[in-house]
Amino acid sequence: SAGAADRPNVVILLADDLGFQDIGCYGGPVETPTLDALAAGGTRFATFYAGCAVCSPSRATLMTGRHHIRAGVYSWISDESQRSHLLEREVTLAEILKKAGYDTAHVGKWHLGLPTAKDDKPTPDQHGFDHWFATWNNAEPSHRDPTTFIRNGEPVGPLEGYSCQLVVDEAIRWLGQREDSSRPFFLNVWFHEPHAPIAAPDEIVSRYGDIKNKAAIYSGTIDNTDRAIRRLLAKLHELGPPEDTLILYASDN
């Protein structure tokens, strides 16, 4: 079993700039059968507030449970021009769970400060993550074939594929390579989609309109993410029964 009943696995799935009425279970226009099934089998919140109205502060609040200003994050972070970052003294969910015996991994967008330009910024491993595969901010030049990923401090270089699928590839790889599969895990999956610059496969975009139409591409990024989540859930079900894992899906703001 992937986790004990008294210590469930924890998976956070975070979208970036998603509108809550975009997805199917909230009456949205995008086909999201995976998310719809999670909502039908779990709890769907009708009233919910992000930690802040912009990216980095919202993520700081999610990770610490504290006001983002107290955590050292005042607005969205530009590593090139700002020294701000999630303060190392702050206790994150990853640190708490790691202390409780969990394996921990972060995959996807980070945007809480990385030493890409200012060398004194902490990395996710200093915030409780055993493994990390992240970008400082967005997938660039777009969701397609991103070049900005860093794995455990080492730049990965150009990748082929779409960000949401690449992030899930990394998550599945990490889940399959853990040394002790009896230990519970905390997997933090922060997607770049549907934040700009957007891109999705033409065959998905065409379901929502012309392949060059930005609204159709936006919908395609959400649909593609739902498909990536379906692959991740299949891997989780390989590891143990669904009741072993607590899954939270939300948008950063």
C-alpha atoms as a PDB file:
ATOM      1  CA  SER A   1       0.000   0.000   0.000  1.00  0.00           C
ATOM      2  CA  ALA A   2       1.210   3.502  -0.795  1.00  0.00           C
ATOM      3  CA  GLY A   3       0.175   4.902   2.560  1.00  0.00           C
ATOM      4  CA  ALA A   4      -1.238   3.960   5.932  1.00  0.00           C
ATOM      5  CA  ALA A   5      -4.777   4.897   6.925  1.00  0.00           C
ATOM      6  CA  ASP A   6      -3.537   7.159   9.704  1.00  0.00           C
ATOM      7  CA  ARG A   7      -1.002   8.862   7.394  1.00  0.00           C
ATOM      8  CA  PRO A   8      -2.594   9.319   3.985  1.00  0.00           C
ATOM      9  CA  ASN A   9      -0.585  10.392   0.999  1.00  0.00           C
ATOM     10  CA  VAL A  10      -1.150  14.051   0.132  1.00  0.00           C
ATOM     11  CA  VAL A  11      -1.263  15.433  -3.420  1.00  0.00           C
ATOM     12  CA  ILE A  12      -1.852  19.103  -4.192  1.00  0.00           C
ATOM     13  CA  LEU A  13      -2.789  19.923  -7.787  1.00  0.00           C
ATOM     14  CA  LEU A  14      -2.577  23.661  -8.398  1.00  0.00           C
ATOM     15  CA  ALA A  15      -3.617  25.401 -11.604  1.00  0.00           C
ATOM     16  CA  ASP A  16      -2.242  28.825 -12.504  1.00  0.00           C
ATOM     17  CA  ASP A  17      -4.703  31.677 -13.165  1.00  0.00           C
ATOM     18  CA  LEU A  18      -7.603  29.290 -13.768  1.00  0.00           C
ATOM     19  CA  GLY A  19     -11.100  30.764 -13.657  1.00  0.00           C
ATOM     20  CA  PHE A  20     -13.299  28.604 -11.449  1.00  0.00           C
ATOM     21  CA  GLN A  21     -16.088  28.518 -14.057  1.00  0.00           C
ATOM     22  CA  ASP A  22     -13.745  27.226 -16.755  1.00  0.00           C
ATOM     23  CA  ILE A  23     -13.966  23.547 -15.803  1.00  0.00           C
ATOM     24  CA  GLY A  24     -16.859  21.172 -16.254  1.00  0.00           C
ATOM     25  CA  CYS A  25     -17.856  20.549 -12.645  1.00  0.00           C
ATOM     26  CA  TYR A  26     -18.468  24.285 -12.195  1.00  0.00           C
ATOM     27  CA  GLY A  27     -20.492  24.565 -15.401  1.00  0.00           C
ATOM     28  CA  GLY A  28     -17.551  25.622 -17.547  1.00  0.00           C
ATOM     29  CA  PRO A  29     -17.059  25.118 -21.290  1.00  0.00           C
ATOM     30  CA  VAL A  30     -13.915  22.946 -21.092  1.00  0.00           C
ATOM     31  CA  GLU A  31     -14.200  19.165 -21.029  1.00  0.00           C
ATOM     32  CA  THR A  32     -12.561  18.051 -17.777  1.00  0.00           C
ATOM     33  CA  PRO A  33     -13.819  14.519 -17.056  1.00  0.00           C
ATOM     34  CA  THR A  34     -10.940  13.735 -14.680  1.00  0.00           C
ATOM     35  CA  LEU A  35     -11.560  16.773 -12.493  1.00  0.00           C
ATOM     36  CA  ASP A  36     -15.318  16.284 -12.728  1.00  0.00           C
ATOM     37  CA  ALA A  37     -14.928  12.730 -11.397  1.00  0.00           C
ATOM     38  CA  LEU A  38     -12.751  13.941  -8.514  1.00  0.00           C
ATOM     39  CA  ALA A  39     -15.393  16.529  -7.642  1.00  0.00           C
ATOM     40  CA  ALA A  40     -18.215  13.986  -7.849  1.00  0.00           C
ATOM     41  CA  GLY A  41     -16.358  11.550  -5.609  1.00  0.00           C
ATOM     42  CA  GLY A  42     -15.118  14.122  -3.121  1.00  0.00           C
ATOM     43  CA  THR A  43     -16.025  17.588  -1.884  1.00  0.00           C
ATOM     44  CA  ARG A  44     -16.603  20.459  -4.302  1.00  0.00           C
ATOM     45  CA  PHE A  45     -16.260  23.884  -2.694  1.00  0.00           C
ATOM     46  CA  ALA A  46     -18.777  26.492  -3.783  1.00  0.00           C
ATOM     47  CA  THR A  47     -17.183  29.293  -1.733  1.00  0.00           C
ATOM     48  CA  PHE A  48     -13.419  29.397  -1.566  1.00  0.00           C
ATOM     49  CA  TYR A  49     -10.817  32.142  -1.351  1.00  0.00           C
ATOM     50  CA  ALA A  50      -7.208  32.177  -2.522  1.00  0.00           C
ATOM     51  CA  GLY A  51      -4.545  33.457  -0.154  1.00  0.00           C
ATOM     52  CA  CYS A  52      -4.044  36.515  -2.365  1.00  0.00           C
ATOM     53  CA  ALA A  53      -5.133  37.884  -5.734  1.00  0.00           C
ATOM     54  CA  VAL A  54      -1.710  37.343  -7.350  1.00  0.00           C
ATOM     55  CA  CYS A  55       0.547  34.367  -7.817  1.00  0.00           C
ATOM     56  CA  SER A  56       3.532  34.287  -5.432  1.00  0.00           C
ATOM     57  CA  PRO A  57       1.683  35.570  -2.333  1.00  0.00           C
ATOM     58  CA  SER A  58      -1.106  33.050  -2.855  1.00  0.00           C
ATOM     59  CA  ARG A  59       1.419  30.229  -3.069  1.00  0.00           C
ATOM     60  CA  ALA A  60       3.254  31.413   0.043  1.00  0.00           C
ATOM     61  CA  THR A  61      -0.003  31.374   1.990  1.00  0.00           C
ATOM     62  CA  LEU A  62      -0.857  27.898   0.701  1.00  0.00           C
ATOM     63  CA  MET A  63       2.537  26.527   1.732  1.00  0.00           C
ATOM     64  CA  THR A  64       2.676  28.121   5.186  1.00  0.00           C
ATOM     65  CA  GLY A  65      -0.880  28.861   6.277  1.00  0.00           C
ATOM     66  CA  ARG A  66       0.299  32.360   7.170  1.00  0.00           C
ATOM     67  CA  HIS A  67      -0.231  35.803   5.708  1.00  0.00           C
ATOM     68  CA  HIS A  68       2.033  36.205   2.702  1.00  0.00           C
ATOM     69  CA  ILE A  69       3.589  39.462   3.971  1.00  0.00           C
ATOM     70  CA  ARG A  70       4.629  37.686   7.146  1.00  0.00           C
ATOM     71  CA  ALA A  71       6.162  34.978   4.957  1.00  0.00           C
ATOM     72  CA  GLY A  72       8.259  37.568   3.090  1.00  0.00           C
ATOM     73  CA  VAL A  73       6.309  37.606  -0.178  1.00  0.00           C
ATOM     74  CA  TYR A  74       4.729  40.966  -1.008  1.00  0.00           C
ATOM     75  CA  SER A  75       3.738  40.603  -4.663  1.00  0.00           C
ATOM     76  CA  TRP A  76       4.558  38.339  -7.569  1.00  0.00           C
ATOM     77  CA  ILE A  77       8.290  37.647  -7.508  1.00  0.00           C
ATOM     78  CA  SER A  78      10.744  38.610 -10.233  1.00  0.00           C
ATOM     79  CA  ASP A  79      14.015  36.921  -9.345  1.00  0.00           C
ATOM     80  CA  GLU A  80      15.946  39.163 -11.720  1.00  0.00           C
ATOM     81  CA  SER A  81      14.846  42.411 -10.087  1.00  0.00           C
ATOM     82  CA  GLN A  82      13.771  41.500  -6.535  1.00  0.00           C
ATOM     83  CA  ARG A  83      15.410  39.990  -3.490  1.00  0.00           C
ATOM     84  CA  SER A  84      12.093  38.778  -2.071  1.00  0.00           C
ATOM     85  CA  HIS A  85      11.421  35.074  -1.575  1.00  0.00           C
ATOM     86  CA  LEU A  86       9.619  32.733   0.777  1.00  0.00           C
ATOM     87  CA  LEU A  87      11.575  33.232   3.989  1.00  0.00           C
ATOM     88  CA  GLU A  88      13.607  30.223   5.060  1.00  0.00           C
ATOM     89  CA  ARG A  89      12.442  30.644   8.648  1.00  0.00           C
ATOM     90  CA  GLU A  90       8.837  29.928   7.597  1.00  0.00           C
ATOM     91  CA  VAL A  91       7.598  26.393   8.272  1.00  0.00           C
ATOM     92  CA  THR A  92       6.023  24.852   5.180  1.00  0.00           C
ATOM     93  CA  LEU A  93       3.595  21.981   4.795  1.00  0.00           C
ATOM     94  CA  ALA A  94       6.421  19.998   3.199  1.00  0.00           C
ATOM     95  CA  GLU A  95       8.618  20.481   6.264  1.00  0.00           C
ATOM     96  CA  ILE A  96       5.848  19.368   8.603  1.00  0.00           C
ATOM     97  CA  LEU A  97       5.074  16.254   6.591  1.00  0.00           C
ATOM     98  CA  LYS A  98       8.742  15.395   6.072  1.00  0.00           C
ATOM     99  CA  LYS A  99       9.239  15.531   9.841  1.00  0.00           C
ATOM    100  CA  ALA A 100       6.284  13.147  10.131  1.00  0.00           C
ATOM    101  CA  GLY A 101       8.024  10.604   7.896  1.00  0.00           C
ATOM    102  CA  TYR A 102       6.753  11.573   4.459  1.00  0.00           C
ATOM    103  CA  ASP A 103       8.732  11.551   1.231  1.00  0.00           C
ATOM    104  CA  THR A 104       8.259  14.954  -0.401  1.00  0.00           C
ATOM    105  CA  ALA A 105       8.478  16.293  -3.950  1.00  0.00           C
ATOM    106  CA  HIS A 106       7.601  19.495  -5.756  1.00  0.00           C
ATOM    107  CA  VAL A 107       7.063  19.458  -9.528  1.00  0.00           C
ATOM    108  CA  GLY A 108       6.029  22.405 -11.701  1.00  0.00           C
ATOM    109  CA  LYS A 109       5.946  26.147 -11.213  1.00  0.00           C
ATOM    110  CA  TRP A 110       7.539  27.424  -8.000  1.00  0.00           C
ATOM    111  CA  HIS A 111       7.504  31.249  -8.105  1.00  0.00           C
ATOM    112  CA  LEU A 112       8.508  31.610  -4.454  1.00  0.00           C
ATOM    113  CA  GLY A 113      12.052  32.676  -5.279  1.00  0.00           C
ATOM    114  CA  LEU A 114      14.930  30.745  -6.822  1.00  0.00           C
ATOM    115  CA  PRO A 115      18.626  31.720  -6.976  1.00  0.00           C
ATOM    116  CA  THR A 116      18.493  32.191 -10.759  1.00  0.00           C
ATOM    117  CA  ALA A 117      19.697  35.799 -10.423  1.00  0.00           C
ATOM    118  CA  LYS A 118      20.155  36.421  -6.676  1.00  0.00           C
ATOM    119  CA  ASP A 119      22.376  33.699  -5.231  1.00  0.00           C
ATOM    120  CA  ASP A 120      21.149  33.969  -1.653  1.00  0.00           C
ATOM    121  CA  LYS A 121      17.599  32.738  -2.283  1.00  0.00           C
ATOM    122  CA  PRO A 122      16.628  29.328  -0.837  1.00  0.00           C
ATOM    123  CA  THR A 123      15.595  26.456  -3.083  1.00  0.00           C
ATOM    124  CA  PRO A 124      12.642  24.077  -2.546  1.00  0.00           C
ATOM    125  CA  ASP A 125      14.834  21.521  -0.775  1.00  0.00           C
ATOM    126  CA  GLN A 126      15.426  24.170   1.900  1.00  0.00           C
ATOM    127  CA  HIS A 127      11.661  24.366   2.309  1.00  0.00           C
ATOM    128  CA  GLY A 128      11.195  20.640   2.934  1.00  0.00           C
ATOM    129  CA  PHE A 129      11.199  18.978  -0.497  1.00  0.00           C
ATOM    130  CA  ASP A 130      13.401  15.918  -1.055  1.00  0.00           C
ATOM    131  CA  HIS A 131      13.073  16.272  -4.827  1.00  0.00           C
ATOM    132  CA  TRP A 132      12.160  19.225  -7.002  1.00  0.00           C
ATOM    133  CA  PHE A 133      11.641  19.905 -10.673  1.00  0.00           C
ATOM    134  CA  ALA A 134      10.598  23.493 -11.113  1.00  0.00           C
ATOM    135  CA  THR A 135      10.624  26.775 -12.979  1.00  0.00           C
ATOM    136  CA  TRP A 136      11.179  30.063 -11.210  1.00  0.00           C
ATOM    137  CA  ASN A 137       8.033  31.485 -12.855  1.00  0.00           C
ATOM    138  CA  ASN A 138       6.356  30.526 -16.138  1.00  0.00           C
ATOM    139  CA  ALA A 139       7.082  27.809 -18.641  1.00  0.00           C
ATOM    140  CA  GLU A 140       9.007  29.646 -21.327  1.00  0.00           C
ATOM    141  CA  PRO A 141       8.918  30.340 -24.204  1.00  0.00           C
ATOM    142  CA  SER A 142       5.444  28.797 -23.705  1.00  0.00           C
ATOM    143  CA  HIS A 143       3.804  25.623 -22.414  1.00  0.00           C
ATOM    144  CA  ARG A 144       5.145  23.926 -25.532  1.00  0.00           C
ATOM    145  CA  ASP A 145       8.785  22.735 -25.391  1.00  0.00           C
ATOM    146  CA  PRO A 146       9.764  24.722 -22.278  1.00  0.00           C
ATOM    147  CA  THR A 147      13.414  25.514 -21.597  1.00  0.00           C
ATOM    148  CA  THR A 148      13.239  26.879 -18.037  1.00  0.00           C
ATOM    149  CA  PHE A 149      13.010  23.782 -15.834  1.00  0.00           C
ATOM    150  CA  ILE A 150      15.535  23.119 -13.070  1.00  0.00           C
ATOM    151  CA  ARG A 151      15.879  19.726 -11.378  1.00  0.00           C
ATOM    152  CA  ASN A 152      17.400  19.697  -7.896  1.00  0.00           C
ATOM    153  CA  GLY A 153      19.465  22.789  -8.688  1.00  0.00           C
ATOM    154  CA  GLU A 154      20.612  21.800 -12.183  1.00  0.00           C
ATOM    155  CA  PRO A 155      19.115  23.401 -15.323  1.00  0.00           C
ATOM    156  CA  VAL A 156      17.438  20.749 -17.445  1.00  0.00           C
ATOM    157  CA  GLY A 157      17.624  22.566 -20.777  1.00  0.00           C
ATOM    158  CA  PRO A 158      15.173  22.313 -23.679  1.00  0.00           C
ATOM    159  CA  LEU A 159      12.393  19.750 -23.314  1.00  0.00           C
ATOM    160  CA  GLU A 160       9.947  18.400 -25.870  1.00  0.00           C
ATOM    161  CA  GLY A 161       6.271  18.319 -25.013  1.00  0.00           C
ATOM    162  CA  TYR A 162       3.761  20.387 -23.070  1.00  0.00           C
ATOM    163  CA  SER A 163       4.416  21.615 -19.573  1.00  0.00           C
ATOM    164  CA  CYS A 164       1.516  19.883 -17.821  1.00  0.00           C
ATOM    165  CA  GLN A 165       2.468  16.536 -19.333  1.00  0.00           C
ATOM    166  CA  LEU A 166       6.169  17.027 -18.560  1.00  0.00           C
ATOM    167  CA  VAL A 167       5.357  17.885 -14.958  1.00  0.00           C
ATOM    168  CA  VAL A 168       3.244  14.741 -14.610  1.00  0.00           C
ATOM    169  CA  ASP A 169       6.013  12.693 -16.278  1.00  0.00           C
ATOM    170  CA  GLU A 170       8.354  13.854 -13.521  1.00  0.00           C
ATOM    171  CA  ALA A 171       5.810  13.116 -10.801  1.00  0.00           C
ATOM    172  CA  ILE A 172       5.212   9.600 -12.103  1.00  0.00           C
ATOM    173  CA  ARG A 173       8.959   8.995 -12.379  1.00  0.00           C
ATOM    174  CA  TRP A 174       9.506  10.138  -8.789  1.00  0.00           C
ATOM    175  CA  LEU A 175       6.668   7.990  -7.481  1.00  0.00           C
ATOM    176  CA  GLY A 176       8.135   4.943  -9.200  1.00  0.00           C
ATOM    177  CA  GLN A 177      11.694   5.516  -7.973  1.00  0.00           C
ATOM    178  CA  ARG A 178      11.103   6.001  -4.241  1.00  0.00           C
ATOM    179  CA  GLU A 179      13.311   3.665  -2.221  1.00  0.00           C
ATOM    180  CA  ASP A 180      10.638   2.735   0.334  1.00  0.00           C
ATOM    181  CA  SER A 181       7.170   2.539  -1.186  1.00  0.00           C
ATOM    182  CA  SER A 182       5.638   1.881   2.231  1.00  0.00           C
ATOM    183  CA  ARG A 183       6.329   5.459   3.308  1.00  0.00           C
ATOM    184  CA  PRO A 184       3.589   8.051   2.761  1.00  0.00           C
ATOM    185  CA  PHE A 185       4.337  10.865   0.359  1.00  0.00           C
ATOM    186  CA  PHE A 186       3.521  14.510  -0.219  1.00  0.00           C
ATOM    187  CA  LEU A 187       3.481  15.416  -3.918  1.00  0.00           C
ATOM    188  CA  ASN A 188       3.113  19.092  -4.782  1.00  0.00           C
ATOM    189  CA  VAL A 189       2.092  19.448  -8.443  1.00  0.00           C
ATOM    190  CA  TRP A 190       1.883  23.080  -9.551  1.00  0.00           C
ATOM    191  CA  PHE A 191       0.887  23.360 -13.199  1.00  0.00           C
ATOM    192  CA  HIS A 192       1.746  26.338 -15.404  1.00  0.00           C
ATOM    193  CA  GLU A 193      -1.478  26.049 -17.348  1.00  0.00           C
ATOM    194  CA  PRO A 194      -3.529  28.063 -18.181  1.00  0.00           C
ATOM    195  CA  HIS A 195      -1.233  31.031 -17.395  1.00  0.00           C
ATOM    196  CA  ALA A 196       0.249  32.819 -20.422  1.00  0.00           C
ATOM    197  CA  PRO A 197       2.230  32.292 -22.615  1.00  0.00           C
ATOM    198  CA  ILE A 198      -0.235  29.587 -23.595  1.00  0.00           C
ATOM    199  CA  ALA A 199       0.086  26.572 -25.868  1.00  0.00           C
ATOM    200  CA  ALA A 200      -1.685  23.239 -26.303  1.00  0.00           C
ATOM    201  CA  PRO A 201      -1.756  20.476 -28.926  1.00  0.00           C
ATOM    202  CA  ASP A 202      -3.670  21.442 -32.070  1.00  0.00           C
ATOM    203  CA  GLU A 203      -5.882  18.356 -31.891  1.00  0.00           C
ATOM    204  CA  ILE A 204      -7.117  19.464 -28.465  1.00  0.00           C
ATOM    205  CA  VAL A 205      -7.403  23.165 -29.322  1.00  0.00           C
ATOM    206  CA  SER A 206      -9.490  22.352 -32.386  1.00  0.00           C
ATOM    207  CA  ARG A 207     -12.206  20.963 -30.109  1.00  0.00           C
ATOM    208  CA  TYR A 208     -12.849  24.518 -28.913  1.00  0.00           C
ATOM    209  CA  GLY A 209     -12.357  26.585 -32.056  1.00  0.00           C
ATOM    210  CA  ASP A 210      -9.741  27.628 -34.577  1.00  0.00           C
ATOM    211  CA  ILE A 211      -6.245  26.502 -33.617  1.00  0.00           C
ATOM    212  CA  LYS A 212      -5.030  30.115 -33.683  1.00  0.00           C
ATOM    213  CA  ASN A 213      -7.897  31.444 -31.538  1.00  0.00           C
ATOM    214  CA  LYS A 214      -6.567  32.431 -28.115  1.00  0.00           C
ATOM    215  CA  ALA A 215      -9.754  31.446 -26.304  1.00  0.00           C
ATOM    216  CA  ALA A 216      -9.599  28.016 -27.928  1.00  0.00           C
ATOM    217  CA  ILE A 217      -5.912  27.649 -26.996  1.00  0.00           C
ATOM    218  CA  TYR A 218      -6.728  28.705 -23.419  1.00  0.00           C
ATOM    219  CA  SER A 219      -9.422  26.010 -23.236  1.00  0.00           C
ATOM    220  CA  GLY A 220      -6.966  23.556 -24.770  1.00  0.00           C
ATOM    221  CA  THR A 221      -4.437  24.149 -22.002  1.00  0.00           C
ATOM    222  CA  ILE A 222      -7.052  23.244 -19.388  1.00  0.00           C
ATOM    223  CA  ASP A 223      -8.196  20.168 -21.304  1.00  0.00           C
ATOM    224  CA  ASN A 224      -4.575  19.043 -21.707  1.00  0.00           C
ATOM    225  CA  THR A 225      -3.986  19.475 -17.977  1.00  0.00           C
ATOM    226  CA  ASP A 226      -7.045  17.344 -17.205  1.00  0.00           C
ATOM    227  CA  ARG A 227      -5.562  14.624 -19.406  1.00  0.00           C
ATOM    228  CA  ALA A 228      -2.231  14.902 -17.576  1.00  0.00           C
ATOM    229  CA  ILE A 229      -3.987  14.578 -14.213  1.00  0.00           C
ATOM    230  CA  ARG A 230      -5.736  11.443 -15.498  1.00  0.00           C
ATOM    231  CA  ARG A 231      -2.315   9.859 -16.098  1.00  0.00           C
ATOM    232  CA  LEU A 232      -1.160  10.835 -12.616  1.00  0.00           C
ATOM    233  CA  LEU A 233      -4.276   9.374 -10.998  1.00  0.00           C
ATOM    234  CA  ALA A 234      -3.722   6.116 -12.882  1.00  0.00           C
ATOM    235  CA  LYS A 235      -0.242   5.906 -11.365  1.00  0.00           C
ATOM    236  CA  LEU A 236      -1.587   6.676  -7.899  1.00  0.00           C
ATOM    237  CA  HIS A 237      -4.144   3.876  -8.270  1.00  0.00           C
ATOM    238  CA  GLU A 238      -1.311   1.488  -9.176  1.00  0.00           C
ATOM    239  CA  LEU A 239       0.358   2.292  -5.872  1.00  0.00           C
ATOM    240  CA  GLY A 240      -2.633   1.749  -3.631  1.00  0.00           C
ATOM    241  CA  PRO A 241      -6.364   2.185  -3.141  1.00  0.00           C
ATOM    242  CA  PRO A 242      -7.768   5.704  -3.723  1.00  0.00           C
ATOM    243  CA  GLU A 243      -8.682   6.114  -0.062  1.00  0.00           C
ATOM    244  CA  ASP A 244      -4.952   6.119   0.775  1.00  0.00           C
ATOM    245  CA  THR A 245      -4.463   9.496  -0.898  1.00  0.00           C
ATOM    246  CA  LEU A 246      -5.897  12.925  -0.114  1.00  0.00           C
ATOM    247  CA  ILE A 247      -6.051  15.028  -3.299  1.00  0.00           C
ATOM    248  CA  LEU A 248      -6.619  18.781  -3.318  1.00  0.00           C
ATOM    249  CA  TYR A 249      -7.227  20.622  -6.605  1.00  0.00           C
ATOM    250  CA  ALA A 250      -7.363  24.417  -6.738  1.00  0.00           C
ATOM    251  CA  SER A 251      -6.173  27.487  -8.636  1.00  0.00           C
ATOM    252  CA  ASP A 252      -3.654  29.916  -7.205  1.00  0.00           C
ATOM    253  CA  ASN A 253      -5.992  32.888  -7.660  1.00  0.00           C
END
